[in-house]
Amino acid sequence: MSSAAPAPRVIAVVGPTAAGKSDLGVFLAKELGGEVVNADSMQLYRGMDIGTAKLTPEEREGVPHHLLDIWDVTVTASVAEYQKLARAEIDRLLAAGRWPVLVGGSGLYVRGAVDKMEFPGTDPEVRARLEEELVLRGSGALHARLAAADPEAGAAILPSNGRRIVRALEVIEITGKPFTANLPGHDSVYDTLQIGVDVARPELDERITTRVDRMWEAGLVDEVRTLADQGLREGRTASRALGYQQVLTALEGECTDDEARAETVRATKRFARRQDSWFRRDPRVHWLSGAVADRGELPARAMALVERPVTA
C-alpha cells in the first residue's frame, strides 16, 4: 500500500461455499490492516468447526476474527440479532481505523450487516399456526406453498429449512406482500466493496466432494455426536446445518454413514447453486475468478479493486 492509503471501508467477500472466501478474507485483512467479521450463519455456533470449514487459529494467521463461536447450538439464529452484532463490530473497527472484512456465504446475513434493512414484526397466532402446520405436514409441503407465493424466496430457502419457511410465510401473511418484497434495495449503510469469488460449477462440485470427504476424515461424525450431547437435536437452526443434519440422521439409524456422506455432498452442491444465484442478483458484487488456474492472481486482483475508487 502507498503512503496515501485509502480510508478504511467495509470489504465483503462473498460467494458459494468452497470457493475460497476465507483465505482471501485473511489475505485482505493482513494487507489492509483489518479484521475479519464472520458472515456465515453456522460458524456463529460453538463447536460446529469441522462441518462448517471454520478456519483453525493457525489458518487465521494472527488476524482477529469476530462473531465466531458466539452461540450455543440450542440457540435459534436470527438475522436481526446478527445485524446488531455485525454492525457493532463494523462500527468499532471503522472508528479504530481498521478495515472490517466481512466474510461468508449467508446472503441474508451479508445484506443485514451492510444494507438498509428492517425486519417485519411477528404475529404469535400466525406463527403458532404455521409451526403447527409444519409439524403436521412437513417442510416440503410448506416450501411448495412458499414457492408458489414467492418464487424468489422459494429458490433462496432450502426445502428442509422449516424455520425460515415458516418465517417467510408469516411475513407474507402479515404484510400481504411477497417475502422478498420486504428485502431491501441495494442501498448500503456503509461504504462497501463486495468481492465475489467465482468458481465454475464443475470445479466447485469437485471441491465440495473433496471437502466433505475431508470433513468425514477429520472426525465430523464424532463432532456431531459430541454436539448432540449438548442439545444439537433441539437446536432449530444448528440441527439443520449441512452435514450435521445428515449425520444426525445416520446416528439415529435412519441411513448409513455412506448415505449420509453422499447426501451431504448432494445437498451442499444444491446449496452452493442457491448461494451463487443469490449473489449474482446483486449488481454491486465484483466477481473475480477463484479457479485453481487463477488462484495465484486472486489476491492481487482483489487488492486492485480495493485500491481503485469503486462505488458500493
Short mmCIF file of the C-alpha atoms (twelve columns), coordinates in Angstrom:
data_MODEL
# 
_entry.id   MODEL 
# 
loop_
_atom_site.group_PDB 
_atom_site.id 
_atom_site.type_symbol 
_atom_site.label_atom_id 
_atom_site.label_alt_id 
_atom_site.label_comp_id 
_atom_site.label_asym_id 
_atom_site.label_seq_id 
_atom_site.Cartn_x 
_atom_site.Cartn_y 
_atom_site.Cartn_z 
_atom_site.pdbx_PDB_model_num 
ATOM 1   C CA . MET A 1   0.000   0.000   0.000   1 
ATOM 2   C CA . SER A 2   1.204   3.529   -0.730  1 
ATOM 3   C CA . SER A 3   1.637   6.181   1.951   1 
ATOM 4   C CA . ALA A 4   -1.634  7.718   0.773   1 
ATOM 5   C CA . ALA A 5   -3.625  4.635   1.681   1 
ATOM 6   C CA . PRO A 6   -7.394  4.938   1.286   1 
ATOM 7   C CA . ALA A 7   -9.545  5.390   4.369   1 
ATOM 8   C CA . PRO A 8   -10.885 2.125   5.807   1 
ATOM 9   C CA . ARG A 9   -14.201 0.881   4.484   1 
ATOM 10  C CA . VAL A 10  -16.111 -2.374  4.581   1 
ATOM 11  C CA . ILE A 11  -14.954 -5.203  2.329   1 
ATOM 12  C CA . ALA A 12  -17.417 -8.092  1.886   1 
ATOM 13  C CA . VAL A 13  -16.004 -11.337 0.453   1 
ATOM 14  C CA . VAL A 14  -18.962 -13.376 -0.782  1 
ATOM 15  C CA . GLY A 15  -19.841 -16.325 -2.993  1 
ATOM 16  C CA . PRO A 16  -20.700 -20.016 -2.728  1 
ATOM 17  C CA . THR A 17  -19.311 -22.499 -0.246  1 
ATOM 18  C CA . ALA A 18  -15.858 -23.950 -1.022  1 
ATOM 19  C CA . ALA A 19  -14.980 -21.074 -3.375  1 
ATOM 20  C CA . GLY A 20  -12.072 -19.833 -1.247  1 
ATOM 21  C CA . LYS A 21  -13.605 -16.867 0.578   1 
ATOM 22  C CA . SER A 22  -11.994 -17.489 3.955   1 
ATOM 23  C CA . ASP A 23  -8.404  -17.497 2.697   1 
ATOM 24  C CA . LEU A 24  -8.989  -14.354 0.629   1 
ATOM 25  C CA . GLY A 25  -10.529 -12.658 3.655   1 
ATOM 26  C CA . VAL A 26  -7.448  -13.393 5.764   1 
ATOM 27  C CA . PHE A 27  -5.168  -12.091 2.997   1 
ATOM 28  C CA . LEU A 28  -7.096  -8.834  2.611   1 
ATOM 29  C CA . ALA A 29  -7.249  -8.244  6.358   1 
ATOM 30  C CA . LYS A 30  -3.483  -8.725  6.663   1 
ATOM 31  C CA . GLU A 31  -2.743  -6.456  3.702   1 
ATOM 32  C CA . LEU A 32  -5.107  -3.683  4.756   1 
ATOM 33  C CA . GLY A 33  -4.683  -3.705  8.496   1 
ATOM 34  C CA . GLY A 34  -8.112  -5.158  9.031   1 
ATOM 35  C CA . GLU A 35  -10.043 -7.792  10.942  1 
ATOM 36  C CA . VAL A 36  -12.482 -10.439 9.766   1 
ATOM 37  C CA . VAL A 37  -16.165 -10.338 10.695  1 
ATOM 38  C CA . ASN A 38  -17.875 -13.681 10.127  1 
ATOM 39  C CA . ALA A 39  -20.969 -13.729 7.895   1 
ATOM 40  C CA . ASP A 40  -21.522 -17.499 7.845   1 
ATOM 41  C CA . SER A 41  -24.648 -18.257 9.880   1 
ATOM 42  C CA . MET A 42  -23.422 -21.673 11.023  1 
ATOM 43  C CA . GLN A 43  -19.945 -20.534 12.086  1 
ATOM 44  C CA . LEU A 44  -21.659 -18.472 14.770  1 
ATOM 45  C CA . TYR A 45  -22.135 -21.722 16.711  1 
ATOM 46  C CA . ARG A 46  -19.620 -23.028 19.228  1 
ATOM 47  C CA . GLY A 47  -18.335 -26.497 18.460  1 
ATOM 48  C CA . MET A 48  -19.511 -26.532 14.838  1 
ATOM 49  C CA . ASP A 49  -15.997 -26.448 13.450  1 
ATOM 50  C CA . ILE A 50  -15.350 -29.314 11.050  1 
ATOM 51  C CA . GLY A 51  -18.686 -29.284 9.246   1 
ATOM 52  C CA . THR A 52  -18.633 -25.511 8.690   1 
ATOM 53  C CA . ALA A 53  -14.993 -25.453 7.476   1 
ATOM 54  C CA . LYS A 54  -14.201 -22.927 10.205  1 
ATOM 55  C CA . LEU A 55  -10.598 -21.731 9.903   1 
ATOM 56  C CA . THR A 56  -8.331  -23.032 12.635  1 
ATOM 57  C CA . PRO A 57  -6.423  -20.480 14.742  1 
ATOM 58  C CA . GLU A 58  -3.317  -21.274 12.679  1 
ATOM 59  C CA . GLU A 59  -5.156  -20.690 9.406   1 
ATOM 60  C CA . ARG A 60  -6.286  -17.277 10.643  1 
ATOM 61  C CA . GLU A 61  -2.606  -16.227 10.570  1 
ATOM 62  C CA . GLY A 62  -2.930  -13.895 13.526  1 
ATOM 63  C CA . VAL A 63  -5.843  -11.955 12.028  1 
ATOM 64  C CA . PRO A 64  -8.568  -11.310 14.617  1 
ATOM 65  C CA . HIS A 65  -11.866 -12.988 13.678  1 
ATOM 66  C CA . HIS A 66  -15.149 -11.795 15.165  1 
ATOM 67  C CA . LEU A 67  -18.609 -13.385 15.527  1 
ATOM 68  C CA . LEU A 68  -17.275 -16.932 15.572  1 
ATOM 69  C CA . ASP A 69  -18.351 -19.322 18.334  1 
ATOM 70  C CA . ILE A 70  -20.791 -16.929 19.991  1 
ATOM 71  C CA . TRP A 71  -23.927 -19.104 20.284  1 
ATOM 72  C CA . ASP A 72  -24.705 -22.486 21.796  1 
ATOM 73  C CA . VAL A 73  -26.181 -24.970 19.319  1 
ATOM 74  C CA . THR A 74  -29.548 -24.706 21.064  1 
ATOM 75  C CA . VAL A 75  -29.904 -21.003 20.130  1 
ATOM 76  C CA . THR A 76  -32.179 -20.164 17.188  1 
ATOM 77  C CA . ALA A 77  -30.366 -17.943 14.697  1 
ATOM 78  C CA . SER A 78  -31.821 -14.526 13.939  1 
ATOM 79  C CA . VAL A 79  -30.749 -12.223 11.129  1 
ATOM 80  C CA . ALA A 80  -31.998 -9.260  13.155  1 
ATOM 81  C CA . GLU A 81  -29.790 -10.249 16.108  1 
ATOM 82  C CA . TYR A 82  -26.843 -10.874 13.793  1 
ATOM 83  C CA . GLN A 83  -27.367 -7.438  12.218  1 
ATOM 84  C CA . LYS A 84  -26.936 -5.749  15.606  1 
ATOM 85  C CA . LEU A 85  -23.815 -7.754  16.418  1 
ATOM 86  C CA . ALA A 86  -22.207 -7.285  12.996  1 
ATOM 87  C CA . ARG A 87  -22.821 -3.547  12.860  1 
ATOM 88  C CA . ALA A 88  -21.380 -3.119  16.344  1 
ATOM 89  C CA . GLU A 89  -18.176 -4.849  15.169  1 
ATOM 90  C CA . ILE A 90  -18.060 -2.889  11.893  1 
ATOM 91  C CA . ASP A 91  -18.607 0.435   13.668  1 
ATOM 92  C CA . ARG A 92  -15.948 -0.370  16.260  1 
ATOM 93  C CA . LEU A 93  -13.378 -1.318  13.619  1 
ATOM 94  C CA . LEU A 94  -14.040 1.729   11.445  1 
ATOM 95  C CA . ALA A 95  -13.764 4.012   14.472  1 
ATOM 96  C CA . ALA A 96  -10.397 2.436   15.267  1 
ATOM 97  C CA . GLY A 97  -9.158  2.968   11.694  1 
ATOM 98  C CA . ARG A 98  -9.309  -0.756  10.900  1 
ATOM 99  C CA . TRP A 99  -10.803 -2.378  7.792   1 
ATOM 100 C CA . PRO A 100 -13.788 -4.650  8.531   1 
ATOM 101 C CA . VAL A 101 -13.553 -7.655  6.180   1 
ATOM 102 C CA . LEU A 102 -16.933 -9.375  6.158   1 
ATOM 103 C CA . VAL A 103 -16.554 -12.994 5.004   1 
ATOM 104 C CA . GLY A 104 -19.313 -15.517 4.388   1 
ATOM 105 C CA . GLY A 105 -21.849 -17.051 2.081   1 
ATOM 106 C CA . SER A 106 -25.027 -16.412 4.080   1 
ATOM 107 C CA . GLY A 107 -26.584 -13.873 1.733   1 
ATOM 108 C CA . LEU A 108 -29.225 -12.514 4.073   1 
ATOM 109 C CA . TYR A 109 -26.621 -12.037 6.812   1 
ATOM 110 C CA . VAL A 110 -24.370 -10.055 4.481   1 
ATOM 111 C CA . ARG A 111 -27.294 -7.872  3.417   1 
ATOM 112 C CA . GLY A 112 -28.367 -7.432  7.030   1 
ATOM 113 C CA . ALA A 113 -24.900 -6.266  8.018   1 
ATOM 114 C CA . VAL A 114 -24.261 -3.698  5.280   1 
ATOM 115 C CA . ASP A 115 -27.622 -2.695  3.759   1 
ATOM 116 C CA . LYS A 116 -30.585 -0.603  4.846   1 
ATOM 117 C CA . MET A 117 -32.728 -3.441  6.110   1 
ATOM 118 C CA . GLU A 118 -35.573 -3.516  8.609   1 
ATOM 119 C CA . PHE A 119 -37.353 -6.642  9.710   1 
ATOM 120 C CA . PRO A 120 -41.146 -7.057  9.691   1 
ATOM 121 C CA . GLY A 121 -42.697 -7.827  13.043  1 
ATOM 122 C CA . THR A 122 -44.109 -11.151 14.133  1 
ATOM 123 C CA . ASP A 123 -47.636 -12.336 14.892  1 
ATOM 124 C CA . PRO A 124 -47.681 -15.061 17.580  1 
ATOM 125 C CA . GLU A 125 -51.001 -16.525 16.348  1 
ATOM 126 C CA . VAL A 126 -49.881 -16.723 12.723  1 
ATOM 127 C CA . ARG A 127 -46.502 -18.118 13.760  1 
ATOM 128 C CA . ALA A 128 -48.075 -20.769 16.006  1 
ATOM 129 C CA . ARG A 129 -50.479 -21.879 13.284  1 
ATOM 130 C CA . LEU A 130 -47.717 -22.189 10.701  1 
ATOM 131 C CA . GLU A 131 -45.461 -24.052 13.119  1 
ATOM 132 C CA . GLU A 132 -48.266 -26.498 13.878  1 
ATOM 133 C CA . GLU A 133 -48.764 -26.996 10.148  1 
ATOM 134 C CA . LEU A 134 -45.026 -27.581 9.771   1 
ATOM 135 C CA . VAL A 135 -45.196 -30.412 12.294  1 
ATOM 136 C CA . LEU A 136 -48.284 -31.947 10.703  1 
ATOM 137 C CA . ARG A 137 -47.417 -31.577 7.013   1 
ATOM 138 C CA . GLY A 138 -43.649 -31.232 6.922   1 
ATOM 139 C CA . SER A 139 -41.349 -28.586 5.481   1 
ATOM 140 C CA . GLY A 140 -41.719 -29.848 1.904   1 
ATOM 141 C CA . ALA A 141 -45.413 -29.011 1.742   1 
ATOM 142 C CA . LEU A 142 -44.904 -25.560 3.212   1 
ATOM 143 C CA . HIS A 143 -41.992 -24.922 0.881   1 
ATOM 144 C CA . ALA A 144 -44.199 -25.727 -2.108  1 
ATOM 145 C CA . ARG A 145 -46.696 -23.136 -0.884  1 
ATOM 146 C CA . LEU A 146 -43.920 -20.595 -0.402  1 
ATOM 147 C CA . ALA A 147 -42.519 -21.251 -3.879  1 
ATOM 148 C CA . ALA A 148 -45.974 -20.652 -5.375  1 
ATOM 149 C CA . ALA A 149 -46.490 -17.422 -3.415  1 
ATOM 150 C CA . ASP A 150 -42.943 -16.094 -3.829  1 
ATOM 151 C CA . PRO A 151 -40.762 -17.997 -6.335  1 
ATOM 152 C CA . GLU A 152 -37.673 -15.971 -5.439  1 
ATOM 153 C CA . ALA A 153 -37.981 -16.860 -1.758  1 
ATOM 154 C CA . GLY A 154 -38.652 -20.472 -2.698  1 
ATOM 155 C CA . ALA A 155 -35.399 -20.526 -4.661  1 
ATOM 156 C CA . ALA A 156 -33.396 -18.908 -1.864  1 
ATOM 157 C CA . ILE A 157 -34.654 -21.024 1.061   1 
ATOM 158 C CA . LEU A 158 -33.859 -24.725 1.325   1 
ATOM 159 C CA . PRO A 159 -36.940 -27.011 1.354   1 
ATOM 160 C CA . SER A 160 -35.606 -28.591 4.556   1 
ATOM 161 C CA . ASN A 161 -35.320 -25.281 6.434   1 
ATOM 162 C CA . GLY A 162 -38.691 -25.314 8.147   1 
ATOM 163 C CA . ARG A 163 -37.908 -22.361 10.432  1 
ATOM 164 C CA . ARG A 164 -37.087 -19.989 7.576   1 
ATOM 165 C CA . ILE A 165 -40.041 -21.233 5.514   1 
ATOM 166 C CA . VAL A 166 -42.399 -20.527 8.412   1 
ATOM 167 C CA . ARG A 167 -40.903 -17.056 8.853   1 
ATOM 168 C CA . ALA A 168 -41.265 -16.261 5.141   1 
ATOM 169 C CA . LEU A 169 -44.905 -17.412 5.088   1 
ATOM 170 C CA . GLU A 170 -45.572 -15.432 8.257   1 
ATOM 171 C CA . VAL A 171 -44.172 -12.246 6.683   1 
ATOM 172 C CA . ILE A 172 -46.253 -12.818 3.548   1 
ATOM 173 C CA . GLU A 173 -49.400 -13.220 5.621   1 
ATOM 174 C CA . ILE A 174 -48.671 -10.221 7.867   1 
ATOM 175 C CA . THR A 175 -47.622 -7.800  5.132   1 
ATOM 176 C CA . GLY A 176 -49.703 -9.068  2.230   1 
ATOM 177 C CA . LYS A 177 -46.578 -8.867  0.080   1 
ATOM 178 C CA . PRO A 178 -44.015 -11.446 -1.095  1 
ATOM 179 C CA . PHE A 179 -41.337 -12.166 1.457   1 
ATOM 180 C CA . THR A 180 -38.665 -10.922 -0.944  1 
ATOM 181 C CA . ALA A 181 -40.555 -7.653  -1.404  1 
ATOM 182 C CA . ASN A 182 -39.604 -6.939  2.209   1 
ATOM 183 C CA . LEU A 183 -35.906 -7.282  1.380   1 
ATOM 184 C CA . PRO A 184 -34.044 -4.025  0.943   1 
ATOM 185 C CA . GLY A 185 -32.987 -2.411  -2.258  1 
ATOM 186 C CA . HIS A 186 -29.303 -2.206  -2.984  1 
ATOM 187 C CA . ASP A 187 -28.720 0.648   -0.542  1 
ATOM 188 C CA . SER A 188 -25.695 0.286   1.712   1 
ATOM 189 C CA . VAL A 189 -25.347 1.905   5.108   1 
ATOM 190 C CA . TYR A 190 -21.555 1.723   4.766   1 
ATOM 191 C CA . ASP A 191 -19.073 2.480   2.013   1 
ATOM 192 C CA . THR A 192 -18.790 -1.148  0.939   1 
ATOM 193 C CA . LEU A 193 -16.839 -3.077  -1.675  1 
ATOM 194 C CA . GLN A 194 -18.269 -6.530  -2.370  1 
ATOM 195 C CA . ILE A 195 -15.917 -9.082  -3.923  1 
ATOM 196 C CA . GLY A 196 -17.441 -12.308 -5.229  1 
ATOM 197 C CA . VAL A 197 -15.233 -15.386 -5.562  1 
ATOM 198 C CA . ASP A 198 -16.276 -17.145 -8.750  1 
ATOM 199 C CA . VAL A 199 -15.561 -20.827 -9.427  1 
ATOM 200 C CA . ALA A 200 -17.069 -22.669 -12.394 1 
ATOM 201 C CA . ARG A 201 -19.622 -25.280 -11.406 1 
ATOM 202 C CA . PRO A 202 -17.660 -28.441 -12.360 1 
ATOM 203 C CA . GLU A 203 -14.628 -27.339 -10.356 1 
ATOM 204 C CA . LEU A 204 -16.780 -26.168 -7.451  1 
ATOM 205 C CA . ASP A 205 -18.622 -29.504 -7.378  1 
ATOM 206 C CA . GLU A 206 -15.285 -31.307 -7.233  1 
ATOM 207 C CA . ARG A 207 -14.113 -29.091 -4.392  1 
ATOM 208 C CA . ILE A 208 -17.319 -29.736 -2.458  1 
ATOM 209 C CA . THR A 209 -16.930 -33.509 -2.796  1 
ATOM 210 C CA . THR A 210 -13.317 -33.300 -1.629  1 
ATOM 211 C CA . ARG A 211 -14.237 -31.017 1.269   1 
ATOM 212 C CA . VAL A 212 -16.983 -33.333 2.510   1 
ATOM 213 C CA . ASP A 213 -14.635 -36.348 2.314   1 
ATOM 214 C CA . ARG A 214 -12.072 -34.427 4.363   1 
ATOM 215 C CA . MET A 215 -14.716 -33.465 6.919   1 
ATOM 216 C CA . TRP A 216 -15.537 -37.123 7.467   1 
ATOM 217 C CA . GLU A 217 -11.842 -37.968 7.752   1 
ATOM 218 C CA . ALA A 218 -11.343 -35.108 10.219  1 
ATOM 219 C CA . GLY A 219 -13.995 -36.507 12.560  1 
ATOM 220 C CA . LEU A 220 -17.281 -34.835 11.649  1 
ATOM 221 C CA . VAL A 221 -19.293 -37.791 12.971  1 
ATOM 222 C CA . ASP A 222 -17.621 -37.520 16.378  1 
ATOM 223 C CA . GLU A 223 -18.151 -33.748 16.353  1 
ATOM 224 C CA . VAL A 224 -21.868 -34.225 15.732  1 
ATOM 225 C CA . ARG A 225 -22.060 -36.904 18.406  1 
ATOM 226 C CA . THR A 226 -20.487 -34.507 20.933  1 
ATOM 227 C CA . LEU A 227 -22.824 -31.676 19.921  1 
ATOM 228 C CA . ALA A 228 -25.822 -33.980 20.140  1 
ATOM 229 C CA . ASP A 229 -24.984 -34.403 23.834  1 
ATOM 230 C CA . GLN A 230 -25.056 -30.588 24.092  1 
ATOM 231 C CA . GLY A 231 -28.559 -30.292 22.610  1 
ATOM 232 C CA . LEU A 232 -27.885 -30.139 18.860  1 
ATOM 233 C CA . ARG A 233 -31.095 -32.018 18.030  1 
ATOM 234 C CA . GLU A 234 -33.117 -29.382 19.882  1 
ATOM 235 C CA . GLY A 235 -31.375 -26.512 18.085  1 
ATOM 236 C CA . ARG A 236 -33.858 -25.321 15.483  1 
ATOM 237 C CA . THR A 237 -31.156 -23.732 13.334  1 
ATOM 238 C CA . ALA A 238 -27.993 -25.667 14.076  1 
ATOM 239 C CA . SER A 239 -29.597 -29.093 13.626  1 
ATOM 240 C CA . ARG A 240 -30.458 -28.201 10.017  1 
ATOM 241 C CA . ALA A 241 -26.872 -27.324 9.056   1 
ATOM 242 C CA . LEU A 242 -25.450 -29.175 6.087   1 
ATOM 243 C CA . GLY A 243 -23.566 -32.256 7.227   1 
ATOM 244 C CA . TYR A 244 -24.892 -32.052 10.770  1 
ATOM 245 C CA . GLN A 245 -28.447 -32.835 9.716   1 
ATOM 246 C CA . GLN A 246 -27.271 -35.795 7.650   1 
ATOM 247 C CA . VAL A 247 -25.006 -37.200 10.381  1 
ATOM 248 C CA . LEU A 248 -27.797 -36.890 12.947  1 
ATOM 249 C CA . THR A 249 -29.997 -38.931 10.617  1 
ATOM 250 C CA . ALA A 250 -27.292 -41.602 10.416  1 
ATOM 251 C CA . LEU A 251 -26.774 -41.616 14.192  1 
ATOM 252 C CA . GLU A 252 -30.500 -42.203 14.585  1 
ATOM 253 C CA . GLY A 253 -30.177 -45.279 12.347  1 
ATOM 254 C CA . GLU A 254 -32.295 -43.857 9.527   1 
ATOM 255 C CA . CYS A 255 -29.487 -44.139 6.954   1 
ATOM 256 C CA . THR A 256 -25.949 -45.460 6.695   1 
ATOM 257 C CA . ASP A 257 -22.831 -43.385 7.206   1 
ATOM 258 C CA . ASP A 258 -22.032 -43.610 3.482   1 
ATOM 259 C CA . GLU A 259 -25.548 -42.469 2.601   1 
ATOM 260 C CA . ALA A 260 -25.206 -39.511 4.978   1 
ATOM 261 C CA . ARG A 261 -21.935 -38.511 3.344   1 
ATOM 262 C CA . ALA A 262 -23.367 -38.809 -0.178  1 
ATOM 263 C CA . GLU A 263 -26.440 -36.778 0.769   1 
ATOM 264 C CA . THR A 264 -24.225 -34.102 2.338   1 
ATOM 265 C CA . VAL A 265 -22.362 -33.783 -0.975  1 
ATOM 266 C CA . ARG A 266 -25.628 -33.541 -2.948  1 
ATOM 267 C CA . ALA A 267 -27.212 -31.047 -0.553  1 
ATOM 268 C CA . THR A 268 -24.093 -28.880 -0.434  1 
ATOM 269 C CA . LYS A 269 -23.917 -28.710 -4.231  1 
ATOM 270 C CA . ARG A 270 -27.570 -27.621 -4.328  1 
ATOM 271 C CA . PHE A 271 -26.914 -25.039 -1.626  1 
ATOM 272 C CA . ALA A 272 -23.884 -23.651 -3.493  1 
ATOM 273 C CA . ARG A 273 -26.084 -23.072 -6.539  1 
ATOM 274 C CA . ARG A 274 -28.585 -21.163 -4.404  1 
ATOM 275 C CA . GLN A 275 -25.805 -19.059 -2.905  1 
ATOM 276 C CA . ASP A 276 -24.412 -18.255 -6.336  1 
ATOM 277 C CA . SER A 277 -27.856 -17.265 -7.635  1 
ATOM 278 C CA . TRP A 278 -28.436 -15.012 -4.619  1 
ATOM 279 C CA . PHE A 279 -25.199 -13.060 -5.004  1 
ATOM 280 C CA . ARG A 280 -25.500 -12.884 -8.809  1 
ATOM 281 C CA . ARG A 281 -28.669 -10.830 -8.351  1 
ATOM 282 C CA . ASP A 282 -26.688 -8.077  -6.630  1 
ATOM 283 C CA . PRO A 283 -25.130 -5.799  -9.268  1 
ATOM 284 C CA . ARG A 284 -22.680 -4.392  -6.719  1 
ATOM 285 C CA . VAL A 285 -20.668 -7.617  -6.471  1 
ATOM 286 C CA . HIS A 286 -17.370 -7.556  -8.362  1 
ATOM 287 C CA . TRP A 287 -16.664 -11.133 -9.440  1 
ATOM 288 C CA . LEU A 288 -13.124 -12.484 -9.508  1 
ATOM 289 C CA . SER A 289 -12.101 -15.969 -10.588 1 
ATOM 290 C CA . GLY A 290 -11.218 -18.299 -7.747  1 
ATOM 291 C CA . ALA A 291 -10.467 -21.211 -10.093 1 
ATOM 292 C CA . VAL A 292 -7.285  -23.195 -9.474  1 
ATOM 293 C CA . ALA A 293 -5.759  -21.731 -12.629 1 
ATOM 294 C CA . ASP A 294 -6.377  -18.193 -11.348 1 
ATOM 295 C CA . ARG A 295 -5.938  -18.701 -7.621  1 
ATOM 296 C CA . GLY A 296 -2.452  -17.208 -7.565  1 
ATOM 297 C CA . GLU A 297 -3.727  -13.998 -9.141  1 
ATOM 298 C CA . LEU A 298 -6.873  -13.691 -6.993  1 
ATOM 299 C CA . PRO A 299 -5.266  -11.758 -4.091  1 
ATOM 300 C CA . ALA A 300 -3.624  -9.194  -6.408  1 
ATOM 301 C CA . ARG A 301 -6.834  -8.694  -8.375  1 
ATOM 302 C CA . ALA A 302 -8.769  -8.218  -5.150  1 
ATOM 303 C CA . MET A 303 -6.260  -5.625  -3.942  1 
ATOM 304 C CA . ALA A 304 -6.509  -3.834  -7.280  1 
ATOM 305 C CA . LEU A 305 -10.258 -3.469  -6.669  1 
ATOM 306 C CA . VAL A 306 -9.640  -2.114  -3.188  1 
ATOM 307 C CA . GLU A 307 -7.071  0.409   -4.347  1 
ATOM 308 C CA . ARG A 308 -9.168  1.989   -7.086  1 
ATOM 309 C CA . PRO A 309 -12.274 4.098   -6.479  1 
ATOM 310 C CA . VAL A 310 -15.294 1.801   -6.562  1 
ATOM 311 C CA . THR A 311 -18.907 2.722   -5.899  1 
ATOM 312 C CA . ALA A 312 -20.761 0.499   -3.420  1 
# 
